[in-house]
PDB file of C-alpha atoms in Angstrom:
ATOM      1  CA  UNK A 222    -197.949 106.604 208.396  1.00 59.00           C
ATOM      2  CA  UNK A 223    -199.319 109.788 209.894  1.00 68.00           C
ATOM      3  CA  UNK A 224    -202.178 111.658 208.172  1.00 69.00           C
ATOM      4  CA  UNK A 225    -200.055 114.739 207.453  1.00 72.00           C
ATOM      5  CA  UNK A 226    -197.532 112.634 205.527  1.00 87.00           C
ATOM      6  CA  UNK A 227    -200.286 110.661 203.801  1.00 93.00           C
ATOM      7  CA  UNK A 228    -201.517 114.064 202.284  1.00 94.00           C
ATOM      8  CA  UNK A 229    -198.050 115.208 201.389  1.00 93.00           C
ATOM      9  CA  UNK A 230    -197.117 112.023 199.552  1.00 95.00           C
ATOM     10  CA  UNK A 231    -200.586 111.526 197.973  1.00 97.00           C
ATOM     11  CA  UNK A 232    -201.059 115.107 196.861  1.00 97.00           C
ATOM     12  CA  UNK A 233    -197.550 115.021 195.236  1.00 96.00           C
ATOM     13  CA  UNK A 234    -198.482 111.790 193.411  1.00 97.00           C
ATOM     14  CA  UNK A 235    -201.842 113.209 192.388  1.00 97.00           C
ATOM     15  CA  UNK A 236    -200.312 116.412 191.030  1.00 96.00           C
ATOM     16  CA  UNK A 237    -197.722 114.351 189.107  1.00 96.00           C
ATOM     17  CA  UNK A 238    -200.537 112.228 187.737  1.00 95.00           C
ATOM     18  CA  UNK A 239    -202.332 115.289 186.465  1.00 95.00           C
ATOM     19  CA  UNK A 240    -199.141 116.558 184.836  1.00 93.00           C
ATOM     20  CA  UNK A 241    -198.604 113.192 183.065  1.00 91.00           C
ATOM     21  CA  UNK A 242    -202.223 112.225 182.336  1.00 88.00           C
ATOM     22  CA  UNK A 243    -204.316 115.260 182.413  1.00 87.00           C
ATOM     23  CA  UNK A 244    -208.077 114.962 182.489  1.00 86.00           C
ATOM     24  CA  UNK A 245    -209.835 112.112 180.707  1.00 85.00           C
ATOM     25  CA  UNK A 246    -211.906 113.046 177.713  1.00 78.00           C
ATOM     26  CA  UNK A 247    -214.789 110.909 179.127  1.00 83.00           C
ATOM     27  CA  UNK A 248    -215.745 109.606 182.564  1.00 84.00           C
ATOM     28  CA  UNK A 249    -214.144 112.350 184.647  1.00 90.00           C
ATOM     29  CA  UNK A 250    -215.216 112.226 188.325  1.00 93.00           C
ATOM     30  CA  UNK A 251    -216.074 115.940 188.281  1.00 94.00           C
ATOM     31  CA  UNK A 252    -218.372 115.433 185.388  1.00 93.00           C
ATOM     32  CA  UNK A 253    -220.037 112.570 187.194  1.00 95.00           C
ATOM     33  CA  UNK A 254    -220.482 114.890 190.183  1.00 97.00           C
ATOM     34  CA  UNK A 255    -221.990 117.515 187.831  1.00 96.00           C
ATOM     35  CA  UNK A 256    -224.536 114.990 186.458  1.00 97.00           C
ATOM     36  CA  UNK A 257    -225.499 113.964 189.905  1.00 97.00           C
ATOM     37  CA  UNK A 258    -225.900 117.616 191.011  1.00 98.00           C
ATOM     38  CA  UNK A 259    -227.950 118.201 187.957  1.00 97.00           C
ATOM     39  CA  UNK A 260    -230.295 115.281 188.884  1.00 98.00           C
ATOM     40  CA  UNK A 261    -230.674 116.719 192.438  1.00 98.00           C
ATOM     41  CA  UNK A 262    -231.471 120.130 190.915  1.00 98.00           C
ATOM     42  CA  UNK A 263    -234.213 118.708 188.766  1.00 97.00           C
ATOM     43  CA  UNK A 264    -235.916 117.386 191.901  1.00 97.00           C
ATOM     44  CA  UNK A 265    -235.332 120.333 194.179  1.00 97.00           C
ATOM     45  CA  UNK A 266    -235.450 123.488 191.945  1.00 97.00           C
ATOM     46  CA  UNK A 267    -237.655 126.277 193.170  1.00 96.00           C
ATOM     47  CA  UNK A 268    -237.120 129.936 192.741  1.00 96.00           C
ATOM     48  CA  UNK A 269    -236.159 130.223 196.383  1.00 96.00           C
ATOM     49  CA  UNK A 270    -233.002 130.563 198.421  1.00 97.00           C
ATOM     50  CA  UNK A 271    -234.025 127.856 200.888  1.00 97.00           C
ATOM     51  CA  UNK A 272    -234.358 125.180 198.206  1.00 98.00           C
ATOM     52  CA  UNK A 273    -230.995 126.283 196.730  1.00 97.00           C
ATOM     53  CA  UNK A 274    -229.408 126.023 200.111  1.00 98.00           C
ATOM     54  CA  UNK A 275    -230.727 122.445 200.463  1.00 98.00           C
ATOM     55  CA  UNK A 276    -229.311 121.671 197.032  1.00 98.00           C
ATOM     56  CA  UNK A 277    -225.865 122.959 198.074  1.00 98.00           C
ATOM     57  CA  UNK A 278    -225.926 121.032 201.336  1.00 98.00           C
ATOM     58  CA  UNK A 279    -227.009 117.807 199.681  1.00 98.00           C
ATOM     59  CA  UNK A 280    -224.389 117.882 196.854  1.00 98.00           C
ATOM     60  CA  UNK A 281    -221.447 119.406 198.796  1.00 98.00           C
ATOM     61  CA  UNK A 282    -222.234 117.464 201.855  1.00 98.00           C
ATOM     62  CA  UNK A 283    -222.427 114.282 199.928  1.00 98.00           C
ATOM     63  CA  UNK A 284    -218.984 114.849 198.421  1.00 98.00           C
ATOM     64  CA  UNK A 285    -217.528 115.464 201.920  1.00 98.00           C
ATOM     65  CA  UNK A 286    -219.169 112.350 203.238  1.00 98.00           C
ATOM     66  CA  UNK A 287    -217.857 110.312 200.403  1.00 98.00           C
ATOM     67  CA  UNK A 288    -214.299 111.510 201.062  1.00 97.00           C
ATOM     68  CA  UNK A 289    -214.759 110.651 204.767  1.00 98.00           C
ATOM     69  CA  UNK A 290    -216.070 107.204 204.065  1.00 98.00           C
ATOM     70  CA  UNK A 291    -213.222 106.531 201.677  1.00 97.00           C
ATOM     71  CA  UNK A 292    -210.603 107.824 204.114  1.00 96.00           C
ATOM     72  CA  UNK A 293    -212.050 105.722 206.986  1.00 96.00           C
ATOM     73  CA  UNK A 294    -212.080 102.583 204.800  1.00 97.00           C
ATOM     74  CA  UNK A 295    -208.420 102.683 203.878  1.00 96.00           C
ATOM     75  CA  UNK A 296    -206.981 104.144 207.155  1.00 94.00           C
ATOM     76  CA  UNK A 297    -205.383 100.749 208.223  1.00 93.00           C
ATOM     77  CA  UNK A 298    -203.294 100.626 205.124  1.00 95.00           C
ATOM     78  CA  UNK A 299    -200.621 103.259 204.516  1.00 94.00           C
ATOM     79  CA  UNK A 300    -200.328 102.434 200.834  1.00 95.00           C
ATOM     80  CA  UNK A 301    -204.061 102.581 200.288  1.00 97.00           C
ATOM     81  CA  UNK A 302    -204.347 105.852 202.172  1.00 96.00           C
ATOM     82  CA  UNK A 303    -201.767 107.415 199.877  1.00 97.00           C
ATOM     83  CA  UNK A 304    -203.349 105.986 196.824  1.00 97.00           C
ATOM     84  CA  UNK A 305    -206.845 107.403 197.701  1.00 98.00           C
ATOM     85  CA  UNK A 306    -205.347 110.768 198.402  1.00 97.00           C
ATOM     86  CA  UNK A 307    -203.469 110.627 195.067  1.00 98.00           C
ATOM     87  CA  UNK A 308    -206.601 109.666 193.213  1.00 97.00           C
ATOM     88  CA  UNK A 309    -208.697 112.423 194.879  1.00 97.00           C
ATOM     89  CA  UNK A 310    -206.019 114.981 194.116  1.00 97.00           C
ATOM     90  CA  UNK A 311    -205.782 113.914 190.448  1.00 97.00           C
ATOM     91  CA  UNK A 312    -209.586 114.086 190.259  1.00 96.00           C
ATOM     92  CA  UNK A 313    -209.932 117.620 191.618  1.00 96.00           C
ATOM     93  CA  UNK A 314    -207.001 119.504 190.145  1.00 96.00           C
ATOM     94  CA  UNK A 315    -207.017 120.659 186.570  1.00 94.00           C
ATOM     95  CA  UNK A 316    -203.725 122.399 185.908  1.00 95.00           C
ATOM     96  CA  UNK A 317    -202.805 120.343 182.931  1.00 95.00           C
ATOM     97  CA  UNK A 318    -206.050 120.785 181.150  1.00 94.00           C
ATOM     98  CA  UNK A 319    -205.928 124.455 181.912  1.00 95.00           C
ATOM     99  CA  UNK A 320    -202.568 124.832 180.327  1.00 96.00           C
ATOM    100  CA  UNK A 321    -203.610 122.733 177.335  1.00 96.00           C
ATOM    101  CA  UNK A 322    -206.702 124.736 176.577  1.00 95.00           C
ATOM    102  CA  UNK A 323    -204.816 128.058 177.008  1.00 97.00           C
ATOM    103  CA  UNK A 324    -201.924 126.996 174.815  1.00 97.00           C
ATOM    104  CA  UNK A 325    -204.345 125.780 172.079  1.00 97.00           C
ATOM    105  CA  UNK A 326    -205.909 129.199 171.859  1.00 96.00           C
ATOM    106  CA  UNK A 327    -202.439 130.784 171.911  1.00 97.00           C
ATOM    107  CA  UNK A 328    -201.325 128.640 168.964  1.00 97.00           C
ATOM    108  CA  UNK A 329    -204.427 129.538 167.032  1.00 97.00           C
ATOM    109  CA  UNK A 330    -203.892 133.213 167.569  1.00 96.00           C
ATOM    110  CA  UNK A 331    -200.198 132.957 166.665  1.00 96.00           C
ATOM    111  CA  UNK A 332    -201.237 131.320 163.388  1.00 96.00           C
ATOM    112  CA  UNK A 333    -203.743 134.218 162.722  1.00 95.00           C
ATOM    113  CA  UNK A 334    -206.780 131.868 163.048  1.00 96.00           C
ATOM    114  CA  UNK A 335    -209.038 134.090 165.224  1.00 94.00           C
ATOM    115  CA  UNK A 336    -212.137 131.916 164.589  1.00 95.00           C
ATOM    116  CA  UNK A 337    -210.381 128.782 165.976  1.00 96.00           C
ATOM    117  CA  UNK A 338    -209.275 130.804 169.013  1.00 95.00           C
ATOM    118  CA  UNK A 339    -212.938 131.962 169.541  1.00 93.00           C
ATOM    119  CA  UNK A 340    -214.127 128.435 169.253  1.00 94.00           C
ATOM    120  CA  UNK A 341    -211.786 127.316 171.989  1.00 93.00           C
ATOM    121  CA  UNK A 342    -212.463 130.149 174.403  1.00 92.00           C
ATOM    122  CA  UNK A 343    -215.682 128.727 175.927  1.00 90.00           C
ATOM    123  CA  UNK A 344    -213.614 125.862 177.351  1.00 88.00           C
ATOM    124  CA  UNK A 345    -211.887 128.333 179.590  1.00 89.00           C
ATOM    125  CA  UNK A 346    -214.555 130.960 180.415  1.00 85.00           C
ATOM    126  CA  UNK A 347    -218.125 132.040 179.757  1.00 77.00           C
ATOM    127  CA  UNK A 348    -217.356 135.215 177.753  1.00 78.00           C
ATOM    128  CA  UNK A 349    -218.836 135.904 174.461  1.00 80.00           C
ATOM    129  CA  UNK A 350    -216.017 135.165 172.023  1.00 84.00           C
ATOM    130  CA  UNK A 351    -217.693 136.824 169.112  1.00 84.00           C
ATOM    131  CA  UNK A 352    -217.310 140.181 170.856  1.00 80.00           C
ATOM    132  CA  UNK A 353    -213.506 139.811 171.104  1.00 85.00           C
ATOM    133  CA  UNK A 354    -210.648 140.527 168.766  1.00 88.00           C
ATOM    134  CA  UNK A 355    -207.305 138.691 168.949  1.00 91.00           C
ATOM    135  CA  UNK A 356    -205.966 140.918 171.755  1.00 90.00           C
ATOM    136  CA  UNK A 357    -209.251 140.629 173.639  1.00 90.00           C
ATOM    137  CA  UNK A 358    -209.144 136.884 173.400  1.00 92.00           C
ATOM    138  CA  UNK A 359    -205.547 136.853 174.696  1.00 95.00           C
ATOM    139  CA  UNK A 360    -206.520 138.977 177.672  1.00 94.00           C
ATOM    140  CA  UNK A 361    -209.513 136.773 178.434  1.00 93.00           C
ATOM    141  CA  UNK A 362    -207.170 133.663 178.363  1.00 96.00           C
ATOM    142  CA  UNK A 363    -204.591 135.201 180.724  1.00 97.00           C
ATOM    143  CA  UNK A 364    -207.452 136.280 183.125  1.00 95.00           C
ATOM    144  CA  UNK A 365    -208.962 132.854 183.020  1.00 95.00           C
ATOM    145  CA  UNK A 366    -205.548 131.192 183.579  1.00 97.00           C
ATOM    146  CA  UNK A 367    -205.044 133.355 186.690  1.00 97.00           C
ATOM    147  CA  UNK A 368    -208.471 132.723 188.208  1.00 96.00           C
ATOM    148  CA  UNK A 369    -208.457 128.988 187.403  1.00 96.00           C
ATOM    149  CA  UNK A 370    -204.981 128.560 188.978  1.00 97.00           C
ATOM    150  CA  UNK A 371    -206.743 129.329 192.253  1.00 97.00           C
ATOM    151  CA  UNK A 372    -209.972 127.383 191.592  1.00 95.00           C
ATOM    152  CA  UNK A 373    -208.489 124.386 189.866  1.00 94.00           C
ATOM    153  CA  UNK A 374    -205.256 123.851 191.689  1.00 97.00           C
ATOM    154  CA  UNK A 375    -204.312 125.931 194.675  1.00 98.00           C
ATOM    155  CA  UNK A 376    -207.651 126.139 196.453  1.00 97.00           C
ATOM    156  CA  UNK A 377    -208.054 122.325 196.348  1.00 97.00           C
ATOM    157  CA  UNK A 378    -204.513 121.795 197.714  1.00 97.00           C
ATOM    158  CA  UNK A 379    -205.198 124.207 200.553  1.00 97.00           C
ATOM    159  CA  UNK A 380    -208.367 122.520 201.590  1.00 97.00           C
ATOM    160  CA  UNK A 381    -206.682 119.126 201.226  1.00 96.00           C
ATOM    161  CA  UNK A 382    -204.010 120.246 203.632  1.00 95.00           C
ATOM    162  CA  UNK A 383    -206.793 121.181 206.064  1.00 94.00           C
ATOM    163  CA  UNK A 384    -209.185 118.344 205.638  1.00 94.00           C
ATOM    164  CA  UNK A 385    -207.559 115.560 203.665  1.00 95.00           C
ATOM    165  CA  UNK A 386    -209.676 113.822 201.092  1.00 97.00           C
ATOM    166  CA  UNK A 387    -212.978 115.267 202.344  1.00 98.00           C
ATOM    167  CA  UNK A 388    -211.406 118.664 202.048  1.00 97.00           C
ATOM    168  CA  UNK A 389    -210.315 117.962 198.471  1.00 98.00           C
ATOM    169  CA  UNK A 390    -213.656 116.647 197.311  1.00 98.00           C
ATOM    170  CA  UNK A 391    -215.638 119.242 199.213  1.00 98.00           C
ATOM    171  CA  UNK A 392    -213.769 122.209 197.660  1.00 98.00           C
ATOM    172  CA  UNK A 393    -214.181 120.815 194.137  1.00 97.00           C
ATOM    173  CA  UNK A 394    -217.928 120.152 194.789  1.00 98.00           C
ATOM    174  CA  UNK A 395    -218.472 123.734 195.983  1.00 98.00           C
ATOM    175  CA  UNK A 396    -216.528 125.178 193.079  1.00 96.00           C
ATOM    176  CA  UNK A 397    -218.446 123.041 190.528  1.00 97.00           C
ATOM    177  CA  UNK A 398    -221.842 123.970 192.082  1.00 97.00           C
ATOM    178  CA  UNK A 399    -220.964 127.613 191.793  1.00 96.00           C
ATOM    179  CA  UNK A 400    -220.179 127.123 188.071  1.00 93.00           C
ATOM    180  CA  UNK A 401    -223.480 125.324 187.578  1.00 95.00           C
ATOM    181  CA  UNK A 402    -225.934 127.475 189.537  1.00 96.00           C
ATOM    182  CA  UNK A 403    -223.936 130.310 191.210  1.00 93.00           C
ATOM    183  CA  UNK A 404    -224.380 132.838 188.350  1.00 86.00           C
ATOM    184  CA  UNK A 405    -226.886 135.760 188.379  1.00 81.00           C
ATOM    185  CA  UNK A 406    -229.192 134.535 185.648  1.00 88.00           C
ATOM    186  CA  UNK A 407    -232.960 134.890 186.248  1.00 91.00           C
ATOM    187  CA  UNK A 408    -233.238 131.191 186.922  1.00 94.00           C
ATOM    188  CA  UNK A 409    -230.419 130.987 189.534  1.00 96.00           C
ATOM    189  CA  UNK A 410    -230.445 134.415 191.173  1.00 95.00           C
ATOM    190  CA  UNK A 411    -232.110 132.957 194.312  1.00 96.00           C
ATOM    191  CA  UNK A 412    -231.598 129.210 193.831  1.00 97.00           C
ATOM    192  CA  UNK A 413    -227.826 129.622 193.366  1.00 97.00           C
ATOM    193  CA  UNK A 414    -227.297 132.103 196.077  1.00 97.00           C
ATOM    194  CA  UNK A 415    -225.997 129.600 198.642  1.00 97.00           C
ATOM    195  CA  UNK A 416    -223.690 127.938 196.236  1.00 97.00           C
ATOM    196  CA  UNK A 417    -222.218 131.347 195.120  1.00 97.00           C
ATOM    197  CA  UNK A 418    -221.736 132.510 198.854  1.00 97.00           C
ATOM    198  CA  UNK A 419    -220.195 129.182 199.911  1.00 98.00           C
ATOM    199  CA  UNK A 420    -217.851 129.286 196.946  1.00 97.00           C
ATOM    200  CA  UNK A 421    -216.713 132.847 198.024  1.00 97.00           C
ATOM    201  CA  UNK A 422    -215.918 131.471 201.527  1.00 97.00           C
ATOM    202  CA  UNK A 423    -214.255 128.295 200.327  1.00 97.00           C
ATOM    203  CA  UNK A 424    -212.131 130.120 197.769  1.00 97.00           C
ATOM    204  CA  UNK A 425    -210.980 132.866 200.074  1.00 98.00           C
ATOM    205  CA  UNK A 426    -207.781 131.191 201.485  1.00 97.00           C
ATOM    206  CA  UNK A 427    -206.728 129.618 198.148  1.00 97.00           C
ATOM    207  CA  UNK A 428    -207.026 132.897 196.279  1.00 98.00           C
ATOM    208  CA  UNK A 429    -204.757 134.701 198.883  1.00 97.00           C
ATOM    209  CA  UNK A 430    -202.253 131.833 198.747  1.00 98.00           C
ATOM    210  CA  UNK A 431    -202.386 132.038 194.912  1.00 98.00           C
ATOM    211  CA  UNK A 432    -201.811 135.833 194.882  1.00 98.00           C
ATOM    212  CA  UNK A 433    -198.817 135.443 197.266  1.00 98.00           C
ATOM    213  CA  UNK A 434    -197.217 132.684 195.250  1.00 98.00           C
ATOM    214  CA  UNK A 435    -197.775 134.577 191.983  1.00 98.00           C
ATOM    215  CA  UNK A 436    -195.846 137.358 193.486  1.00 97.00           C
ATOM    216  CA  UNK A 437    -193.100 135.080 194.597  1.00 96.00           C
ATOM    217  CA  UNK A 438    -192.851 133.168 191.379  1.00 96.00           C
ATOM    218  CA  UNK A 439    -193.530 136.022 188.924  1.00 92.00           C
ATOM    219  CA  UNK A 440    -191.029 138.224 187.137  1.00 84.00           C
ATOM    220  CA  UNK A 441    -191.985 141.439 189.002  1.00 92.00           C
ATOM    221  CA  UNK A 442    -192.662 140.796 192.662  1.00 94.00           C
ATOM    222  CA  UNK A 443    -193.039 144.426 193.664  1.00 96.00           C
ATOM    223  CA  UNK A 444    -195.416 145.037 190.733  1.00 96.00           C
ATOM    224  CA  UNK A 445    -197.523 142.025 191.749  1.00 97.00           C
ATOM    225  CA  UNK A 446    -197.830 143.276 195.344  1.00 97.00           C
ATOM    226  CA  UNK A 447    -198.444 146.824 194.225  1.00 97.00           C
ATOM    227  CA  UNK A 448    -201.293 145.781 191.856  1.00 97.00           C
ATOM    228  CA  UNK A 449    -202.840 143.511 194.415  1.00 97.00           C
ATOM    229  CA  UNK A 450    -202.922 146.124 197.089  1.00 96.00           C
ATOM    230  CA  UNK A 451    -204.126 148.819 194.745  1.00 96.00           C
ATOM    231  CA  UNK A 452    -206.662 147.081 192.573  1.00 95.00           C
ATOM    232  CA  UNK A 453    -207.765 143.783 194.011  1.00 95.00           C
ATOM    233  CA  UNK A 454    -210.683 145.290 195.915  1.00 94.00           C
ATOM    234  CA  UNK A 455    -212.099 146.987 192.793  1.00 92.00           C
ATOM    235  CA  UNK A 456    -212.859 143.589 191.246  1.00 92.00           C
ATOM    236  CA  UNK A 457    -216.504 142.420 191.694  1.00 89.00           C
ATOM    237  CA  UNK A 458    -215.236 139.037 192.822  1.00 92.00           C
ATOM    238  CA  UNK A 459    -213.686 138.921 196.279  1.00 94.00           C
ATOM    239  CA  UNK A 460    -211.388 136.006 195.279  1.00 96.00           C
ATOM    240  CA  UNK A 461    -210.692 136.702 191.538  1.00 95.00           C
ATOM    241  CA  UNK A 462    -209.554 140.239 192.383  1.00 96.00           C
ATOM    242  CA  UNK A 463    -206.388 139.370 194.302  1.00 97.00           C
ATOM    243  CA  UNK A 464    -205.373 136.604 191.922  1.00 98.00           C
ATOM    244  CA  UNK A 465    -205.899 138.499 188.698  1.00 97.00           C
ATOM    245  CA  UNK A 466    -204.234 141.655 190.059  1.00 97.00           C
ATOM    246  CA  UNK A 467    -201.211 139.707 191.354  1.00 98.00           C
ATOM    247  CA  UNK A 468    -200.851 137.932 187.978  1.00 98.00           C
ATOM    248  CA  UNK A 469    -201.212 141.238 186.174  1.00 97.00           C
ATOM    249  CA  UNK A 470    -198.449 142.800 188.224  1.00 97.00           C
ATOM    250  CA  UNK A 471    -196.198 139.869 188.006  1.00 97.00           C
ATOM    251  CA  UNK A 472    -196.551 139.646 184.247  1.00 97.00           C
ATOM    252  CA  UNK A 473    -196.427 143.463 183.749  1.00 97.00           C
ATOM    253  CA  UNK A 474    -199.756 143.487 181.872  1.00 97.00           C
ATOM    254  CA  UNK A 475    -202.980 145.300 182.160  1.00 95.00           C
ATOM    255  CA  UNK A 476    -206.093 143.265 182.881  1.00 95.00           C
ATOM    256  CA  UNK A 477    -209.797 144.049 183.317  1.00 89.00           C
ATOM    257  CA  UNK A 478    -211.816 146.501 181.375  1.00 80.00           C
ATOM    258  CA  UNK A 479    -214.939 145.869 179.223  1.00 71.00           C
ATOM    259  CA  UNK A 480    -216.214 142.283 179.189  1.00 69.00           C
ATOM    260  CA  UNK A 481    -219.195 140.597 177.412  1.00 60.00           C
ATOM    261  CA  UNK A 482    -221.103 137.619 178.800  1.00 60.00           C
ATOM    262  CA  UNK A 483    -223.852 136.256 176.674  1.00 57.00           C
ATOM    263  CA  UNK A 484    -224.961 139.576 175.322  1.00 57.00           C
ATOM    264  CA  UNK A 485    -224.482 141.325 178.729  1.00 61.00           C
ATOM    265  CA  UNK A 486    -221.630 143.945 178.817  1.00 62.00           C
ATOM    266  CA  UNK A 487    -219.726 144.580 181.999  1.00 69.00           C
ATOM    267  CA  UNK A 488    -217.284 147.427 182.559  1.00 71.00           C
ATOM    268  CA  UNK A 489    -214.809 146.150 185.171  1.00 79.00           C
ATOM    269  CA  UNK A 490    -211.985 148.261 186.674  1.00 87.00           C
ATOM    270  CA  UNK A 491    -208.588 147.950 185.187  1.00 93.00           C
ATOM    271  CA  UNK A 492    -206.043 145.947 187.123  1.00 95.00           C
ATOM    272  CA  UNK A 493    -202.418 147.036 187.060  1.00 96.00           C
ATOM    273  CA  UNK A 494    -203.142 150.155 184.955  1.00 93.00           C
ATOM    274  CA  UNK A 495    -199.404 150.849 184.671  1.00 92.00           C
ATOM    275  CA  UNK A 496    -198.833 147.621 182.705  1.00 94.00           C
ATOM    276  CA  UNK A 497    -198.985 147.205 179.012  1.00 95.00           C
ATOM    277  CA  UNK A 498    -201.749 145.593 176.979  1.00 94.00           C
ATOM    278  CA  UNK A 499    -201.837 141.833 176.743  1.00 95.00           C
ATOM    279  CA  UNK A 500    -200.466 140.205 173.636  1.00 94.00           C
ATOM    280  CA  UNK A 501    -200.477 136.619 172.401  1.00 96.00           C
ATOM    281  CA  UNK A 502    -197.058 135.829 173.840  1.00 95.00           C
ATOM    282  CA  UNK A 503    -198.439 136.539 177.302  1.00 97.00           C
ATOM    283  CA  UNK A 504    -200.564 133.425 177.256  1.00 97.00           C
ATOM    284  CA  UNK A 505    -197.548 131.202 177.459  1.00 97.00           C
ATOM    285  CA  UNK A 506    -195.994 133.360 180.154  1.00 97.00           C
ATOM    286  CA  UNK A 507    -199.231 133.146 182.214  1.00 98.00           C
ATOM    287  CA  UNK A 508    -199.390 129.376 181.770  1.00 98.00           C
ATOM    288  CA  UNK A 509    -195.774 128.981 183.011  1.00 98.00           C
ATOM    289  CA  UNK A 510    -196.489 131.240 186.018  1.00 98.00           C
ATOM    290  CA  UNK A 511    -199.612 129.151 186.705  1.00 98.00           C
ATOM    291  CA  UNK A 512    -197.529 125.991 186.738  1.00 97.00           C
ATOM    292  CA  UNK A 513    -194.927 127.436 189.008  1.00 97.00           C
ATOM    293  CA  UNK A 514    -197.543 128.551 191.407  1.00 98.00           C
ATOM    294  CA  UNK A 515    -199.145 125.093 191.436  1.00 97.00           C
ATOM    295  CA  UNK A 516    -195.956 123.323 192.450  1.00 97.00           C
ATOM    296  CA  UNK A 517    -195.160 125.963 195.064  1.00 97.00           C
ATOM    297  CA  UNK A 518    -198.731 125.490 196.336  1.00 97.00           C
ATOM    298  CA  UNK A 519    -197.993 121.763 196.737  1.00 97.00           C
ATOM    299  CA  UNK A 520    -195.037 122.490 198.824  1.00 96.00           C
ATOM    300  CA  UNK A 521    -196.843 125.031 200.990  1.00 96.00           C
ATOM    301  CA  UNK A 522    -199.830 122.801 201.497  1.00 95.00           C
ATOM    302  CA  UNK A 523    -197.769 119.749 202.327  1.00 93.00           C
ATOM    303  CA  UNK A 524    -195.643 121.818 204.828  1.00 93.00           C
ATOM    304  CA  UNK A 525    -198.796 123.193 206.367  1.00 89.00           C
ATOM    305  CA  UNK A 526    -200.236 119.634 206.779  1.00 88.00           C
ATOM    306  CA  UNK A 527    -197.104 118.408 208.419  1.00 84.00           C
ATOM    307  CA  UNK A 528    -196.986 121.454 210.757  1.00 83.00           C
ATOM    308  CA  UNK A 529    -200.626 121.044 211.656  1.00 78.00           C
ATOM    309  CA  UNK A 530    -199.998 117.396 212.464  1.00 74.00           C
ATOM    310  CA  UNK A 531    -197.072 118.287 214.711  1.00 76.00           C
ATOM    311  CA  UNK A 532    -199.123 120.938 216.565  1.00 74.00           C
ATOM    312  CA  UNK A 533    -201.952 118.436 217.011  1.00 69.00           C
ATOM    313  CA  UNK A 534    -199.585 115.795 218.515  1.00 68.00           C
ATOM    314  CA  UNK A 535    -197.846 118.148 220.810  1.00 70.00           C
ATOM    315  CA  UNK A 536    -198.638 117.374 224.543  1.00 71.00           C
ATOM    316  CA  UNK A 537    -200.484 119.937 226.557  1.00 58.00           C
ATOM    317  CA  UNK A 538    -198.384 122.111 228.936  1.00 64.00           C
ATOM    318  CA  UNK A 539    -198.099 120.584 232.418  1.00 61.00           C
ATOM    319  CA  UNK A 540    -200.166 123.347 234.005  1.00 58.00           C
ATOM    320  CA  UNK A 541    -203.100 122.627 231.663  1.00 50.00           C
ATOM    321  CA  UNK A 542    -202.764 118.895 232.341  1.00 56.00           C
ATOM    322  CA  UNK A 543    -202.915 119.465 236.133  1.00 55.00           C
ATOM    323  CA  UNK A 544    -205.761 121.853 235.707  1.00 53.00           C
ATOM    324  CA  UNK A 545    -207.738 119.229 233.734  1.00 52.00           C
ATOM    325  CA  UNK A 546    -207.084 116.652 236.471  1.00 53.00           C
ATOM    326  CA  UNK A 547    -208.210 118.965 239.231  1.00 50.00           C
ATOM    327  CA  UNK A 548    -211.478 119.729 237.513  1.00 45.00           C
TER     328      UNK A 548
END
């Protein structure tokens, strides 16, 4: 079986496994990677970009190398190759957990239990829940669902289509490192610089694919495209901007505005200012849009892998072959 089909079958099985099983409460591979990255940090940490860059290279490079070794080991067996790809896909995508956490907060808000909703919000994002009322929590959930659709599903599938299992593991490693050390706290402003910049680069294609698919799958395609074009560049994140703007336009809601992170207040530009304020019912709408985008991303990534394989197998034009012999 060719590598492009291995990815297509394995990624489909892995995404189905995530839908049926979700993430385990204990022993998740990403959590194991996080513990290993934390151990490396304890050895390497210095308030210096160079040491942070080394940390990024060791951890992300190790994940890519592990994927390459696993791929090489099972290459003779078609079934084993598909199984390894499926396992890697299941390990790195998190669409089911994302939906579960978002819906749990939505149910708490519908029941009027704002304190329970506040308690659940840290599982989705790093905002200060005590600074948010019910509508603010709902808006935070919709924004987190949008951004994590790219980070936890689409981006991984895109890099899997490009690089197979090493691409899947490498993307999740980079994304996890950014969450661990890529923020602008005093401790990580320099040490986490490389992880943050690499995450920006790695997340760029997945974010654009997510924005396109949200426009395709959403209820208002023109609104999604309009919001993306008008407002994405205003967002401080080069990758969250297109995704959140496209989701806002597709859902017909207004995102952005004042946010609070650990006592620090940020005033972000409004995305899709023509939309209405987010309400609790929009959480379920955002989750359903996220799920549609995830399955569409599987189709796009699988088709891309097959197309890439066909191009790679295509023989060189006769003129180039003759030129190569002459040289």
